[in-house]
mmCIF file of C-alpha atoms in Angstrom:
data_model
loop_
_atom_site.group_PDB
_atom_site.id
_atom_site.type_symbol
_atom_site.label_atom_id
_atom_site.label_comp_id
_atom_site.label_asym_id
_atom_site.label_seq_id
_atom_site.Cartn_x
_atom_site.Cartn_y
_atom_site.Cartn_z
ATOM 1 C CA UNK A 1 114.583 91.365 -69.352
ATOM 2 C CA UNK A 2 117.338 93.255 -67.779
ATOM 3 C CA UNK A 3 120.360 91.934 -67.051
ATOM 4 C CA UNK A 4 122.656 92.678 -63.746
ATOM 5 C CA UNK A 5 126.476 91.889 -63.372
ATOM 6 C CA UNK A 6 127.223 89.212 -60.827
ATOM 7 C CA UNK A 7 128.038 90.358 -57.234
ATOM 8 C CA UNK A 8 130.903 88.671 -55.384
ATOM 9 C CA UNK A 9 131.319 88.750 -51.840
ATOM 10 C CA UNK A 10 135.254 88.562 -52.587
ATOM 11 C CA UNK A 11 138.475 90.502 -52.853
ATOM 12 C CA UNK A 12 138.262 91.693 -56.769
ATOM 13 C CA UNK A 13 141.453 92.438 -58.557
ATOM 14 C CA UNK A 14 140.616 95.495 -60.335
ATOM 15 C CA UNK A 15 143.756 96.354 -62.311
ATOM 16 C CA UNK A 16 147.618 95.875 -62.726
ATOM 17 C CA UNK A 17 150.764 97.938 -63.798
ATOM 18 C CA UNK A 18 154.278 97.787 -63.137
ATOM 19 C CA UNK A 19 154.553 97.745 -59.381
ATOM 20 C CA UNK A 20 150.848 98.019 -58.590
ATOM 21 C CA UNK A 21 147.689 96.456 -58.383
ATOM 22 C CA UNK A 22 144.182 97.582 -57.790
ATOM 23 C CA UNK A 23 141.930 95.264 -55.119
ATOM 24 C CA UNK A 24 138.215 96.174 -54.687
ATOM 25 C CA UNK A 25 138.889 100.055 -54.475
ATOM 26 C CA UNK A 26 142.490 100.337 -53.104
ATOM 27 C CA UNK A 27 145.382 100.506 -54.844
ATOM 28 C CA UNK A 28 148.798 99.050 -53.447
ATOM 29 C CA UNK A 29 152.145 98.954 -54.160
ATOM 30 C CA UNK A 30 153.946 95.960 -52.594
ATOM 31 C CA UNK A 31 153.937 92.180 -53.463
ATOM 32 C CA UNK A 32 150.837 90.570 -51.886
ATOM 33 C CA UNK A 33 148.628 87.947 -50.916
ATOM 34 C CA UNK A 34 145.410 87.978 -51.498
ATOM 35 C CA UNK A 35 142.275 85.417 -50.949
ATOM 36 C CA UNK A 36 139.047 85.047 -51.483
ATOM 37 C CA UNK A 37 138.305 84.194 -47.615
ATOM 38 C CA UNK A 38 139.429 87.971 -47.495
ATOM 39 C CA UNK A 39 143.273 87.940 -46.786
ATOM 40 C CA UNK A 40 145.153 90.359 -48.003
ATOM 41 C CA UNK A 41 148.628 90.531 -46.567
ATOM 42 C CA UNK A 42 152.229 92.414 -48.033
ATOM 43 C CA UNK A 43 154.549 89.701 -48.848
ATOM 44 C CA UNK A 44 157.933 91.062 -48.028
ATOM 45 C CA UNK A 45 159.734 90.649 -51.778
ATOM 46 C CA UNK A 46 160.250 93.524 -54.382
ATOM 47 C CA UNK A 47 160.679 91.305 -57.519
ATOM 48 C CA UNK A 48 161.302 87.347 -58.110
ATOM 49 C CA UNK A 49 165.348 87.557 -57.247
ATOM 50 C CA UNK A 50 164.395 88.039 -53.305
ATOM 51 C CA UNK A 51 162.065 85.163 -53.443
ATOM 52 C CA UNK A 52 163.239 82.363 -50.751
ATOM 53 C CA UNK A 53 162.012 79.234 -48.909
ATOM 54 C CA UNK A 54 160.709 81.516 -45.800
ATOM 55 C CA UNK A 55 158.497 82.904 -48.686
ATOM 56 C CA UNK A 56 156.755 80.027 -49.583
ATOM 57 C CA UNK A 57 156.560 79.172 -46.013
ATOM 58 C CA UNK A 58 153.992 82.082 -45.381
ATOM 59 C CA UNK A 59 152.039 81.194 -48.199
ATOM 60 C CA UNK A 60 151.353 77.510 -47.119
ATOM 61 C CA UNK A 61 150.619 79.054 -43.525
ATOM 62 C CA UNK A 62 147.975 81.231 -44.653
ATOM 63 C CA UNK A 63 146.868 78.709 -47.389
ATOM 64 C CA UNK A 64 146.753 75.814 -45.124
ATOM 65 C CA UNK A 65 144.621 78.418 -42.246
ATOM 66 C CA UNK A 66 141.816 79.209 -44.986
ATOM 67 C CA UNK A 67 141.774 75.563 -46.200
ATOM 68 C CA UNK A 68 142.648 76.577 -50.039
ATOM 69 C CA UNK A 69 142.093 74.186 -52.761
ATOM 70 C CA UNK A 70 144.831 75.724 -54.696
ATOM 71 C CA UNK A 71 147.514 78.643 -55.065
ATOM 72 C CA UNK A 72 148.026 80.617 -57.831
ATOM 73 C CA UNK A 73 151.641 82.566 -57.961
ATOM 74 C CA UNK A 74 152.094 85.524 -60.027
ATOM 75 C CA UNK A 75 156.010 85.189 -60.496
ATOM 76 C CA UNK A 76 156.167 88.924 -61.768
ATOM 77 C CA UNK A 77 156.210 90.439 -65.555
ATOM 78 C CA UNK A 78 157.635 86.894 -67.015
ATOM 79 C CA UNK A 79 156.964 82.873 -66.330
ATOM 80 C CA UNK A 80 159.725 81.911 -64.133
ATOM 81 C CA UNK A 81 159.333 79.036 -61.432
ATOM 82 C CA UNK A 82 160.230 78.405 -58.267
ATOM 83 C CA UNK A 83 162.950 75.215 -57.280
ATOM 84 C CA UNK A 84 160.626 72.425 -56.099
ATOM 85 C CA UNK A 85 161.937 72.207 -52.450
ATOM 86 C CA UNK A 86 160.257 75.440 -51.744
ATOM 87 C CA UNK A 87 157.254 74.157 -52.483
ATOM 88 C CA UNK A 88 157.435 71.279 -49.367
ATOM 89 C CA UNK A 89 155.185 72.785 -47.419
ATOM 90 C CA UNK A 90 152.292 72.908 -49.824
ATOM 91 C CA UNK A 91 152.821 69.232 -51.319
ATOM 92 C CA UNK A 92 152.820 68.148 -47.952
ATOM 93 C CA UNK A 93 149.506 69.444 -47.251
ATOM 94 C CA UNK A 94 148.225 68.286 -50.818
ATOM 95 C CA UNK A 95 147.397 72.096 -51.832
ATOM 96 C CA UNK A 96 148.019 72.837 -55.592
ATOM 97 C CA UNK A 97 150.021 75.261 -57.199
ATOM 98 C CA UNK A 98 150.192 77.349 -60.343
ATOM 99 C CA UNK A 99 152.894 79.446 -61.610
ATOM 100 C CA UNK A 100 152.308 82.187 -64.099
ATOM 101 C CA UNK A 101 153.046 85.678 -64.698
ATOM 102 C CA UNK A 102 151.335 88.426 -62.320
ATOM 103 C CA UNK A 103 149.019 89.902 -65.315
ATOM 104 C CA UNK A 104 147.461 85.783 -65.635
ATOM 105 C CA UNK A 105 147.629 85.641 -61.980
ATOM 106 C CA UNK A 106 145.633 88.454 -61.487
ATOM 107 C CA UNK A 107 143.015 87.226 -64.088
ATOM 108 C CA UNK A 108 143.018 83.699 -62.951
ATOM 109 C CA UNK A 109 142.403 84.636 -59.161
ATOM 110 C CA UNK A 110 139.384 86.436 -60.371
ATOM 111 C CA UNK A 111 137.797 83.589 -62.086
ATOM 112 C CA UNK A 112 138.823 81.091 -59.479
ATOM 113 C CA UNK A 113 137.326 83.812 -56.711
ATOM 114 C CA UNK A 114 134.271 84.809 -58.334
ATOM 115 C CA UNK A 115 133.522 80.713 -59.099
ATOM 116 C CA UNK A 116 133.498 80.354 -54.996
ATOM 117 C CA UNK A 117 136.788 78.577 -55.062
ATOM 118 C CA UNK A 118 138.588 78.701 -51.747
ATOM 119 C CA UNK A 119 141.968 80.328 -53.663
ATOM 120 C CA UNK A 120 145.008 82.075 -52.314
ATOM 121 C CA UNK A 121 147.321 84.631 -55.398
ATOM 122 C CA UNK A 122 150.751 85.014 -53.898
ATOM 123 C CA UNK A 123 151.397 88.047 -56.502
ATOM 124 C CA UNK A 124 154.914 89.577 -57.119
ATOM 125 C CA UNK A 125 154.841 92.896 -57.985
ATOM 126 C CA UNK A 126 158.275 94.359 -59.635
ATOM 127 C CA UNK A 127 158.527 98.354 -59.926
ATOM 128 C CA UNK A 128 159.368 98.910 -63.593
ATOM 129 C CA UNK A 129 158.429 96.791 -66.853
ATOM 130 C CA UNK A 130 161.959 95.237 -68.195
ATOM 131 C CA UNK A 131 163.533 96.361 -70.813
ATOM 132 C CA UNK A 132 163.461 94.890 -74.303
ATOM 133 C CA UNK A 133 166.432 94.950 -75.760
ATOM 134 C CA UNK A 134 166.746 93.665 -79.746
#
């Protein structure tokens, strides 16, 4: 018997690094969003600390036009989370979101995508891995 990888007719997230990511065959270099209807849209913020309302305003338009179930938002290289009024737009249309670091954003969109999920990544992409300091 021989065996064949699955095919997806989605947007594949191929790979991630400090302040890029790899979709299908491109590689980019700004904060994004991405679906599996096919969007795939800069989202004007360079790292977490320029992350307002207006933000999360785009992302319920475009999740809202596509009818997604659910969003998944990559908050950059660490868990951090949003305040709650942000997120008005999205409750009010009953669409779910999850918060997590890009690198589990990145791999969560892909199982959500390649499952035929109707899923929108609003992925932060920051230029340089912090620093760790002892």
């Amino acid at each position: 018997m021989k065996l064949h990888p699955d095919k997806s007719d989605t947007q594949n997230i191929r790979g991630y690094g400090p302040g890029w990511i790899a979709i299908n065959n491109d590689k980019l270099f700004t904060s994004l969003l991405v679906s599996s209807g096919g969007l795939r849209l800069d989202w004007e913020c360079d790292s977490f600390a320029h992350l307002n309302e207006t933000h999360f305003a785009v992302v319920a338009a475009h999740a809202k036009a596509m009818g997604a179930e659910m969003v998944i938002f990559g908050s950059g290289h660490k868990l951090r989370f949003v305040p709650p009024a942000w997120l008005s737009d999205l409750m009010a249309q009953r669409i779910g979101l999850e918060t997590m670091d890009t690198p589990a954003a990145c791999r969560t969109y892909n199982i959500l995508a390649g499952e035929g999920r109707k899923v929108l990544a609003a992925i932060v992409l920051e230029q340089s891995e912090p620093s760790i300091t002892p």
